[in-house]
């Protein structure tokens, strides 16, 4: 417990200055990490290929990890010291005001905090007692209540001053105790290697500071606000406040649409590193594999059964390894900055982690290039089956789109983003036909896209939403439920947009593009009947094409239209009434149906050298006159 003299004399500026110093170390460590990742390692990738170079890249990876740890821990020390100075300011001000009042009244504050005041008989008012505060030895015991001065007004005033002094000291003692414990725990073991255990400890340190640093509550971060409101809040903070919020609440700041991409990236990388370390530690804690078979404890047949511990061990390990696989895929993208898969290929730009969460099926939003400074940006929404474990393939698709788009952009900067920011359906038969996933994901996508608009620097950039399969349904749902803030929509293998015409997609006329890999039958010459909705009085008998999802999935997510079709030659009759789903690849939807020469199957729209990939790139960079349509 500090004394009132210590509280009076403490120079809070010394804590603030120390906090600034730790903040500078934290910022420099973060800058060094960025240089290691995006300059040094990228340059080695770009210019050298050898075992020595691979070794150097590995060493730089460990150095980057060390800088990440320094950035976090030094940032926490800065925040704790700043919090201590900030919170002590109130009781110190309260104390100094009480001392000033005593001086003005010619009262004397005794070393123990009691207050002596002039009267016909010298009387001392002791430091007022409070919960957990011992009464100092006062010359005269205090018997009267507050305000009962026995006709002497000085007594009530002295009593009030003593109580304020005592309250200030109690408050300072509580604050000092909280931060002393936090600062004692912010330490690192000796050595130059940052282990998984150290990163897990850093995450625990963050929670510890969160719990004790009452001056900066998480409630200060906007929740449920628009991206424009988020940006306004962020812009209104001082640089010190920004650093402290990002250090103390990285997951919340990293998920905040409208905040600059560089800030979200730093925050989310911190979350990624600590989450990955926790998963790796949890795998170690599983220990060795249990025995697969054990004696039946019931003594019945069979005498040997599968060990329940064995089954649980594998279940837990598979779950953790799947999470680790996804996080490794994201880290691998960071590590590939500056790399090319073959000679002459454009090296990948800096990557930005704009969203991350390992809970459930996970979340990951990964950008190639900075969308805040890019002239052209495409945001790709993946579909059914997307999860953190398999995110590598979706990241790879946007790498291909970035390279193809950048090759034809005529020098304009490009960013391509994998947006896995919603609960994607996991089962094509039970989940994919349901609209709930898109209904929930659509508004989340609108917020993200609005955030890109809000945080973009300079003139507005050209923004395209790219949807694959169920991801295109999410885009359509976003337009149906709100305003889709993009310039173009490109969908591939779409089962429907929840709207019946391109004019409902919130983009200018002629700016909806659809790709359907149906140039050749999936089973040549083998048409397979498919019964439509009987209430319209007809049946639909399509050919199963290279990508059957638009035909089959359209019955779940696209409005329907009664139409007349010519029956295939293998059936008798001239024609009959049929029902058609209004998917984007249906000419009646009103989209530009692009050629997909070279693409095969439901997942071939990003095949190297395919017309589909090239058409996506042309739309991404706004070269509409060069897009090859299906009928051209």
XYZ file of C-alpha atoms in Angstrom:
632
model
C 0.000 0.000 0.000
C 1.545 3.365 -0.975
C 1.578 6.261 1.454
C -0.103 9.539 0.643
C 3.354 11.109 0.351
C 4.375 8.541 -2.274
C 1.170 9.098 -4.210
C 1.685 12.847 -4.077
C 5.288 12.707 -5.243
C 5.112 10.010 -7.896
C 5.885 11.383 -11.365
C 3.389 9.738 -13.651
C 5.252 11.142 -16.645
C 8.058 8.687 -15.853
C 5.668 5.766 -16.365
C 4.361 7.376 -19.566
C 7.874 7.966 -20.851
C 8.822 4.369 -20.089
C 5.673 3.237 -21.891
C 6.686 5.300 -24.925
C 10.075 3.619 -24.898
C 8.606 0.132 -24.817
C 6.162 1.205 -27.512
C 9.021 2.234 -29.770
C 10.681 -1.146 -29.281
C 7.380 -2.863 -30.097
C 6.881 -0.793 -33.245
C 10.453 -1.332 -34.394
C 10.131 -5.068 -33.857
C 6.975 -5.075 -35.967
C 8.661 -3.065 -38.711
C 11.639 -5.412 -38.601
C 9.311 -8.409 -38.918
C 7.719 -6.851 -41.999
C 11.127 -6.177 -43.546
C 12.233 -9.734 -42.897
C 9.044 -11.175 -44.404
C 8.439 -8.839 -47.329
C 11.913 -7.654 -48.276
C 14.645 -10.001 -47.139
C 12.938 -13.362 -47.554
C 11.077 -12.201 -50.654
C 14.332 -11.039 -52.252
C 16.024 -14.361 -51.581
C 13.012 -16.188 -53.067
C 13.140 -13.946 -56.112
C 16.862 -14.098 -56.824
C 18.253 -17.367 -55.436
C 17.453 -21.055 -55.561
C 19.780 -23.337 -53.619
C 20.036 -25.269 -50.399
C 21.945 -22.372 -48.885
C 19.158 -20.024 -49.863
C 16.564 -22.365 -48.376
C 18.536 -22.445 -45.135
C 18.723 -18.661 -45.062
C 14.974 -18.426 -45.617
C 14.412 -20.797 -42.689
C 16.660 -18.726 -40.425
C 14.824 -15.558 -41.443
C 11.534 -17.276 -40.651
C 12.715 -17.886 -37.089
C 13.902 -14.271 -36.891
C 10.487 -13.102 -38.016
C 8.892 -15.211 -35.283
C 11.205 -13.617 -32.708
C 10.268 -10.131 -33.857
C 6.580 -11.070 -33.686
C 7.047 -12.145 -30.073
C 8.965 -8.951 -29.208
C 6.259 -6.860 -30.834
C 3.607 -8.520 -28.670
C 5.401 -8.620 -25.329
C 6.885 -5.123 -25.562
C 3.489 -3.835 -26.626
C 1.952 -5.385 -23.516
C 4.590 -3.773 -21.268
C 3.861 -0.431 -22.933
C 0.125 -0.862 -22.416
C 0.533 -1.891 -18.773
C 2.781 1.077 -17.956
C 0.513 3.468 -19.782
C -2.470 1.999 -17.960
C -0.738 2.412 -14.612
C -0.016 6.084 -15.335
C -3.514 6.698 -16.655
C -5.333 5.070 -13.752
C -3.101 6.603 -11.061
C -3.827 10.070 -12.399
C -7.333 10.128 -10.862
C -6.391 9.260 -7.239
C -3.337 11.526 -7.427
C -5.530 14.399 -8.569
C -8.001 13.615 -5.784
C -5.193 13.602 -3.214
C -3.627 16.835 -4.419
C -6.999 18.568 -4.340
C -7.496 17.423 -0.731
C -4.009 18.634 0.227
C -4.657 21.976 -1.447
C -7.928 22.363 0.444
C -6.166 21.588 3.718
C -3.474 24.164 3.006
C -6.034 26.834 2.134
C -7.850 26.185 5.419
C -4.581 26.239 7.397
C -5.053 22.573 8.309
C -2.110 20.248 8.821
C -1.976 16.783 7.221
C -0.018 14.506 9.521
C 2.420 11.844 8.207
C -0.136 9.125 8.958
C -2.831 10.927 6.951
C -4.741 12.376 9.874
C -5.733 16.021 9.642
C -5.062 18.589 12.374
C -7.240 21.689 12.410
C -7.309 24.847 14.565
C -9.868 25.021 17.391
C -10.094 26.183 20.963
C -8.659 22.793 21.867
C -6.202 21.249 19.383
C -7.941 18.283 17.763
C -6.687 15.841 15.104
C -9.060 14.059 12.699
C -7.526 10.690 11.851
C -7.259 9.132 8.435
C -10.776 7.865 7.818
C -11.027 4.088 8.041
C -12.228 2.011 5.105
C -12.483 -1.624 4.074
C -9.105 -3.264 4.564
C -7.424 -0.052 5.750
C -5.911 -0.012 9.240
C -6.540 3.041 11.356
C -3.278 4.883 12.029
C -2.555 5.870 15.620
C -4.418 9.185 15.963
C -3.844 11.488 18.971
C -7.587 11.878 19.536
C -10.133 9.159 18.676
C -12.927 10.271 16.387
C -16.348 9.665 17.901
C -18.685 12.075 16.136
C -20.145 11.327 12.732
C -19.491 13.370 9.606
C -20.952 16.836 9.867
C -21.351 16.610 13.633
C -18.676 19.107 14.496
C -20.048 20.035 17.872
C -20.376 23.654 16.738
C -16.874 23.738 15.211
C -17.162 23.893 11.379
C -13.464 23.053 10.968
C -14.068 19.540 12.244
C -16.449 18.584 9.439
C -14.100 20.035 6.819
C -11.090 18.257 8.289
C -13.053 15.048 8.395
C -13.972 15.389 4.707
C -10.341 16.020 3.753
C -9.163 12.999 5.746
C -11.702 10.794 4.026
C -10.635 12.007 0.584
C -6.996 11.353 1.406
C -7.829 7.879 2.602
C -9.945 7.152 -0.495
C -7.178 8.318 -2.831
C -4.616 6.124 -1.078
C -6.932 3.084 -1.165
C -7.616 3.584 -4.884
C -3.913 3.968 -5.630
C -3.124 0.840 -3.618
C -5.650 -1.208 -5.603
C -4.300 0.095 -8.919
C -0.683 -0.436 -7.877
C -1.428 -4.002 -6.805
C -3.118 -4.882 -10.092
C -0.377 -3.546 -12.344
C 2.507 -4.767 -10.165
C 1.259 -8.316 -10.647
C 0.851 -7.850 -14.397
C 4.301 -6.336 -14.891
C 5.988 -9.048 -12.795
C 4.544 -11.694 -15.099
C 5.651 -9.974 -18.316
C 9.013 -11.648 -18.656
C 10.670 -14.047 -21.057
C 12.904 -17.059 -20.473
C 16.559 -16.831 -21.557
C 17.598 -17.882 -25.040
C 17.111 -16.705 -28.607
C 14.473 -19.177 -29.768
C 10.791 -18.317 -29.416
C 9.027 -21.588 -28.655
C 5.363 -22.500 -28.970
C 5.163 -22.421 -25.181
C 6.423 -18.824 -25.142
C 3.772 -17.748 -27.644
C 1.089 -19.488 -25.588
C 2.392 -17.603 -22.571
C 2.208 -14.364 -24.562
C -1.466 -15.034 -25.256
C -2.015 -15.591 -21.523
C -0.179 -12.328 -20.827
C -2.549 -10.528 -23.170
C -5.576 -11.866 -21.297
C -3.956 -10.900 -18.011
C -3.444 -7.316 -19.139
C -6.969 -7.247 -20.577
C -8.386 -8.263 -17.209
C -6.386 -5.732 -15.205
C -6.120 -2.736 -17.536
C -9.444 -1.128 -16.740
C -8.459 2.120 -18.450
C -8.871 0.503 -21.894
C -11.966 -1.759 -21.873
C -12.923 -3.841 -24.903
C -16.317 -2.138 -24.781
C -14.614 0.895 -26.287
C -14.288 -0.960 -29.601
C -17.342 -0.507 -31.880
C -19.590 -3.533 -32.236
C -22.387 -3.871 -34.774
C -21.471 -0.555 -36.376
C -21.085 0.231 -40.065
C -17.632 0.182 -41.679
C -17.837 3.978 -42.001
C -18.482 4.266 -38.247
C -15.593 1.908 -37.530
C -13.285 4.028 -39.664
C -14.450 7.213 -37.919
C -13.704 5.656 -34.527
C -10.267 4.492 -35.615
C -9.372 7.838 -37.205
C -10.377 9.599 -33.994
C -7.844 7.684 -31.878
C -4.329 8.854 -31.156
C -1.513 6.661 -32.471
C -0.839 5.527 -28.915
C -4.464 4.480 -28.454
C -4.428 2.622 -31.770
C -1.315 0.688 -30.787
C -2.751 -0.202 -27.403
C -6.113 -1.372 -28.729
C -4.410 -3.490 -31.409
C -2.031 -5.031 -28.867
C -4.624 -5.672 -26.184
C -7.553 -6.782 -28.375
C -5.988 -8.077 -31.609
C -8.877 -10.386 -32.527
C -11.451 -7.593 -32.200
C -9.380 -5.028 -34.104
C -8.397 -7.562 -36.767
C -12.070 -8.277 -37.495
C -13.117 -4.616 -37.712
C -14.280 -3.724 -41.239
C -13.193 -0.213 -42.206
C -9.872 -0.329 -40.336
C -6.753 -0.168 -42.579
C -5.528 -3.460 -44.012
C -2.057 -3.026 -42.498
C -3.556 -2.725 -39.005
C -5.847 -5.719 -39.448
C -2.953 -7.755 -40.817
C -0.689 -7.017 -37.840
C -3.456 -7.851 -35.363
C -4.546 -11.054 -37.107
C -0.996 -12.315 -37.526
C -0.598 -11.990 -33.776
C -3.757 -14.069 -33.279
C -2.606 -16.608 -35.873
C 0.835 -17.070 -34.305
C -0.555 -17.539 -30.798
C -3.412 -19.801 -31.922
C -1.068 -21.978 -33.946
C 1.287 -22.266 -30.980
C -1.599 -23.271 -28.709
C -2.699 -26.001 -31.119
C 0.866 -27.298 -31.415
C 1.166 -27.398 -27.613
C -2.203 -29.170 -27.349
C -0.968 -31.830 -29.770
C 2.126 -32.379 -27.618
C -0.079 -32.699 -24.545
C -1.932 -35.624 -26.121
C 1.133 -37.707 -25.420
C 1.848 -41.089 -27.002
C -0.835 -43.048 -28.791
C -2.802 -45.251 -26.363
C -3.052 -49.005 -26.861
C -5.584 -49.769 -29.572
C -7.169 -52.823 -27.946
C -7.925 -53.636 -24.331
C -9.580 -56.454 -22.455
C -13.354 -56.203 -22.286
C -13.984 -54.930 -18.722
C -17.310 -56.787 -18.662
C -15.594 -60.094 -19.258
C -18.021 -60.832 -22.072
C -17.564 -61.651 -25.734
C -15.628 -60.247 -27.454
C -12.884 -60.528 -24.918
C -10.918 -57.702 -26.581
C -12.448 -54.349 -27.549
C -11.182 -51.096 -29.017
C -9.768 -48.872 -26.321
C -12.049 -45.806 -25.935
C -8.983 -43.744 -25.069
C -7.434 -44.767 -28.391
C -10.473 -43.583 -30.354
C -10.669 -40.297 -28.449
C -6.940 -39.700 -28.875
C -7.226 -40.015 -32.657
C -10.342 -37.868 -32.756
C -8.626 -35.093 -30.812
C -5.428 -35.368 -32.825
C -7.255 -35.274 -36.165
C -9.205 -32.192 -35.083
C -6.070 -30.363 -33.960
C -4.007 -31.397 -36.969
C -6.734 -30.197 -39.319
C -6.624 -26.771 -37.689
C -2.838 -26.817 -37.888
C -3.007 -27.718 -41.571
C -5.087 -24.646 -42.329
C -2.875 -22.329 -40.311
C 0.210 -23.757 -41.980
C -1.394 -23.012 -45.357
C -1.843 -19.363 -44.378
C 1.711 -19.152 -43.076
C 2.904 -20.792 -46.285
C 1.302 -17.970 -48.260
C 3.227 -15.451 -46.155
C 6.397 -17.418 -46.800
C 5.770 -17.419 -50.575
C 5.891 -13.631 -50.838
C 8.318 -12.845 -53.638
C 8.212 -16.360 -55.074
C 7.296 -17.586 -58.540
C 6.380 -21.168 -59.359
C 8.285 -21.109 -62.624
C 10.908 -18.933 -64.365
C 9.543 -15.704 -65.786
C 6.433 -15.776 -63.632
C 5.432 -12.673 -61.697
C 6.503 -13.041 -58.010
C 3.745 -12.884 -55.431
C 3.213 -9.588 -53.590
C 2.970 -9.011 -49.858
C 0.088 -10.887 -48.240
C -2.383 -9.410 -45.760
C -4.388 -11.399 -43.212
C -7.663 -9.479 -42.977
C -9.527 -12.015 -40.852
C -8.757 -15.165 -38.895
C -10.483 -17.461 -36.420
C -9.799 -21.133 -35.740
C -13.077 -21.881 -33.946
C -15.465 -24.372 -35.554
C -14.747 -24.746 -39.263
C -12.603 -21.623 -39.020
C -12.315 -18.314 -40.849
C -9.574 -16.897 -43.051
C -9.425 -13.769 -45.206
C -6.160 -13.546 -47.137
C -5.239 -10.784 -49.591
C -2.563 -10.764 -52.272
C -1.444 -7.134 -52.307
C -2.842 -4.279 -50.255
C -6.500 -3.618 -51.164
C -6.312 -0.159 -49.565
C -3.906 1.007 -52.250
C -4.873 -1.246 -55.183
C -6.495 0.164 -58.308
C -8.364 -3.110 -58.892
C -9.507 -5.584 -56.228
C -11.355 -8.895 -56.571
C -12.936 -10.589 -53.562
C -13.461 -14.324 -54.019
C -16.200 -16.090 -52.028
C -15.719 -19.892 -51.950
C -18.581 -22.353 -51.630
C -19.630 -25.682 -50.160
C -16.980 -27.607 -48.265
C -14.817 -24.591 -47.494
C -13.088 -24.827 -44.129
C -9.825 -23.828 -42.529
C -8.318 -27.254 -43.119
C -8.677 -26.949 -46.896
C -8.105 -23.213 -47.312
C -4.881 -23.767 -49.244
C -6.723 -24.461 -52.500
C -8.800 -21.288 -52.242
C -5.717 -19.209 -51.478
C -4.044 -20.759 -54.513
C -6.935 -19.763 -56.795
C -6.523 -16.130 -55.853
C -2.789 -16.333 -56.402
C -3.520 -17.431 -59.978
C -6.062 -14.659 -60.449
C -3.608 -12.090 -59.071
C -0.848 -13.164 -61.449
C -3.141 -13.297 -64.484
C -4.766 -9.958 -63.641
C -1.444 -8.249 -62.921
C -0.012 -9.514 -66.200
C -2.699 -7.682 -68.185
C -3.309 -4.690 -65.876
C -1.018 -2.326 -67.827
C 0.832 -1.343 -64.669
C -2.197 -0.795 -62.454
C -1.976 -2.375 -58.980
C -4.137 -5.417 -58.234
C -5.269 -7.133 -55.054
C -7.105 -10.464 -54.954
C -8.709 -11.654 -51.737
C -9.848 -15.065 -50.526
C -12.855 -14.223 -48.357
C -13.758 -17.167 -46.162
C -15.658 -15.087 -43.656
C -18.887 -17.045 -43.267
C -20.173 -20.446 -42.168
C -19.957 -22.328 -45.460
C -22.139 -25.436 -45.924
C -20.034 -28.545 -45.481
C -22.149 -31.254 -47.090
C -23.222 -30.983 -50.714
C -26.342 -33.091 -50.159
C -27.658 -31.958 -46.765
C -26.233 -28.437 -46.352
C -25.764 -26.978 -49.837
C -29.501 -26.969 -50.728
C -30.250 -24.782 -47.692
C -30.393 -20.983 -47.973
C -29.601 -20.212 -44.347
C -25.843 -20.186 -44.861
C -26.168 -17.546 -47.588
C -28.752 -15.561 -45.640
C -26.334 -15.255 -42.722
C -23.238 -14.755 -44.853
C -24.650 -12.102 -47.179
C -24.719 -9.205 -44.670
C -21.259 -10.182 -43.385
C -19.938 -9.986 -46.953
C -21.584 -6.576 -47.472
C -19.841 -5.271 -44.344
C -16.465 -6.555 -45.509
C -16.847 -5.041 -48.965
C -18.060 -1.796 -47.407
C -14.983 -1.869 -45.219
C -12.759 -2.078 -48.296
C -14.537 0.969 -49.669
C -14.125 2.858 -46.393
C -10.429 2.081 -45.858
C -9.332 2.597 -49.485
C -6.802 5.380 -49.933
C -7.241 8.054 -52.587
C -9.739 7.684 -55.400
C -12.227 4.788 -55.125
C -10.846 1.542 -56.470
C -12.511 -0.841 -58.899
C -14.066 -3.665 -56.868
C -15.275 -7.047 -58.132
C -17.049 -9.822 -56.237
C -16.161 -13.311 -57.502
C -18.295 -16.216 -56.345
C -17.841 -19.921 -56.874
C -20.697 -22.363 -56.441
C -22.495 -21.631 -53.138
C -20.244 -18.587 -52.751
C -22.134 -16.993 -55.636
C -25.364 -17.581 -53.696
C -23.849 -15.651 -50.794
C -23.112 -12.751 -53.159
C -26.663 -12.824 -54.486
C -28.047 -12.942 -50.961
C -25.917 -9.936 -50.054
C -27.498 -8.002 -52.924
C -30.985 -9.203 -52.012
C -30.670 -8.247 -48.344
C -28.797 -4.965 -48.708
C -26.641 -3.066 -51.152
C -23.728 -4.947 -52.675
C -20.992 -2.255 -52.851
C -19.099 -3.529 -55.910
C -18.664 -2.543 -59.555
C -18.781 -6.033 -61.051
C -19.987 -9.509 -60.140
C -18.374 -12.613 -61.634
C -19.852 -16.001 -60.733
C -18.685 -19.456 -61.703
C -20.696 -22.664 -61.442
C -23.502 -20.791 -59.708
C -26.534 -22.702 -58.363
C -28.482 -19.435 -58.155
C -28.341 -15.946 -56.690
C -31.642 -15.819 -54.770
C -32.667 -13.139 -57.294
C -34.169 -13.654 -60.735
C -32.317 -11.103 -62.840
C -28.940 -9.415 -63.164
C -30.578 -6.028 -62.633
C -31.120 -6.994 -58.979
C -27.386 -7.411 -58.281
C -26.729 -3.717 -57.435
C -24.198 -3.181 -60.225
C -24.534 -1.200 -63.469
C -26.222 -2.874 -66.404
C -23.913 -5.289 -68.167
C -21.638 -5.806 -65.163
C -22.782 -9.275 -64.099
C -20.683 -12.072 -65.589
C -21.343 -15.811 -65.445
C -19.170 -18.814 -66.243
C -20.494 -22.349 -66.641
C -18.157 -25.102 -67.796
C -20.743 -26.754 -70.032
C -19.077 -26.572 -73.402
C -18.960 -30.357 -73.515
C -21.306 -32.935 -71.959
C -19.970 -34.535 -68.804
C -21.187 -37.884 -70.157
C -21.150 -37.479 -73.894
C -24.299 -38.717 -75.538
C -25.869 -39.856 -72.287
C -28.674 -37.466 -71.406
C -30.106 -38.119 -67.956
C -33.688 -37.116 -67.144
C -34.253 -34.818 -64.213
C -37.799 -34.253 -62.988
C -38.736 -30.636 -62.355
C -41.393 -29.042 -60.182
C -44.705 -30.725 -61.020
C -46.780 -27.776 -59.822
C -45.762 -25.933 -62.982
C -47.007 -28.809 -65.069
C -43.775 -29.823 -66.669
C -40.481 -31.649 -66.412
C -36.967 -30.568 -67.139
C -34.671 -33.011 -68.919
C -31.215 -31.408 -69.081
C -27.979 -32.908 -70.264
C -25.488 -33.534 -67.478
C -22.683 -31.182 -68.480
C -19.119 -30.615 -67.402
C -20.417 -28.670 -64.397
C -23.846 -29.943 -63.317
C -24.175 -27.596 -60.308
C -25.997 -24.755 -62.123
C -28.591 -27.163 -63.478
C -29.106 -29.215 -60.349
C -28.360 -26.600 -57.671
C -30.587 -24.054 -59.400
C -33.639 -25.886 -58.125
C -32.697 -24.852 -54.616
C -31.414 -21.277 -54.937
C -32.759 -19.741 -58.149
C -36.240 -18.445 -58.942
C -38.032 -20.564 -61.550
C -39.444 -19.695 -64.948
C -42.008 -21.562 -67.025
C -40.676 -21.897 -70.557
C -41.017 -23.904 -73.788
C -38.210 -26.192 -74.787
C -37.636 -28.502 -77.708
C -37.362 -32.041 -76.433
C -34.264 -34.072 -77.192
C -34.482 -36.190 -80.306
C -34.526 -39.412 -78.313
C -38.015 -38.484 -76.991
C -41.173 -38.353 -79.096
C -42.991 -35.035 -79.408
C -42.286 -31.559 -80.595
C -42.057 -29.738 -77.293
C -43.593 -29.232 -73.920
C -43.831 -26.780 -71.022
C -40.794 -26.953 -68.761
C -39.555 -25.112 -65.721
C -36.098 -23.542 -65.757
C -34.171 -22.205 -62.787
C -32.995 -18.645 -63.386
C -29.333 -19.205 -62.600
C -26.800 -16.681 -63.952
C -25.881 -19.096 -66.760
C -29.508 -19.040 -67.970
C -29.713 -16.395 -70.743
C -32.967 -15.112 -69.237
C -31.075 -14.020 -66.100
C -29.456 -11.200 -68.068
C -25.789 -11.820 -67.258
C -22.905 -11.833 -69.698
C -22.216 -15.544 -70.176
C -18.491 -15.909 -70.695
C -16.579 -18.563 -72.566
C -14.901 -21.238 -70.448
C -12.761 -22.996 -73.057
C -10.149 -25.006 -71.215
C -12.136 -25.283 -67.981
C -13.480 -28.663 -66.979
C -15.671 -29.685 -64.073
C -17.036 -27.698 -61.186
C -13.612 -26.652 -59.908
C -11.765 -25.944 -63.141
C -12.505 -22.234 -63.456
C -9.040 -21.349 -62.151
C -7.083 -23.814 -64.287
C -3.861 -22.346 -65.622
C -4.321 -20.989 -69.138
C -8.098 -21.431 -69.144
C -10.378 -18.934 -70.837
C -12.378 -18.767 -67.626
C -9.395 -17.547 -65.589
C -8.440 -15.035 -68.270
C -11.998 -13.694 -68.425
C -12.036 -13.270 -64.644
C -8.804 -11.301 -64.887
C -10.206 -9.068 -67.632
C -13.257 -8.272 -65.538
C -11.049 -7.714 -62.474
C -9.022 -5.015 -64.252
C -12.012 -3.531 -66.085
C -11.060 -4.618 -69.610
C -14.625 -5.485 -70.544
C -14.131 -5.221 -74.293
C -11.617 -8.060 -74.142
C -13.872 -10.512 -72.284
C -14.726 -13.438 -74.533
C -18.416 -14.307 -74.361
C -19.857 -17.755 -74.965
C -21.452 -16.863 -78.302
C -18.376 -15.164 -79.731
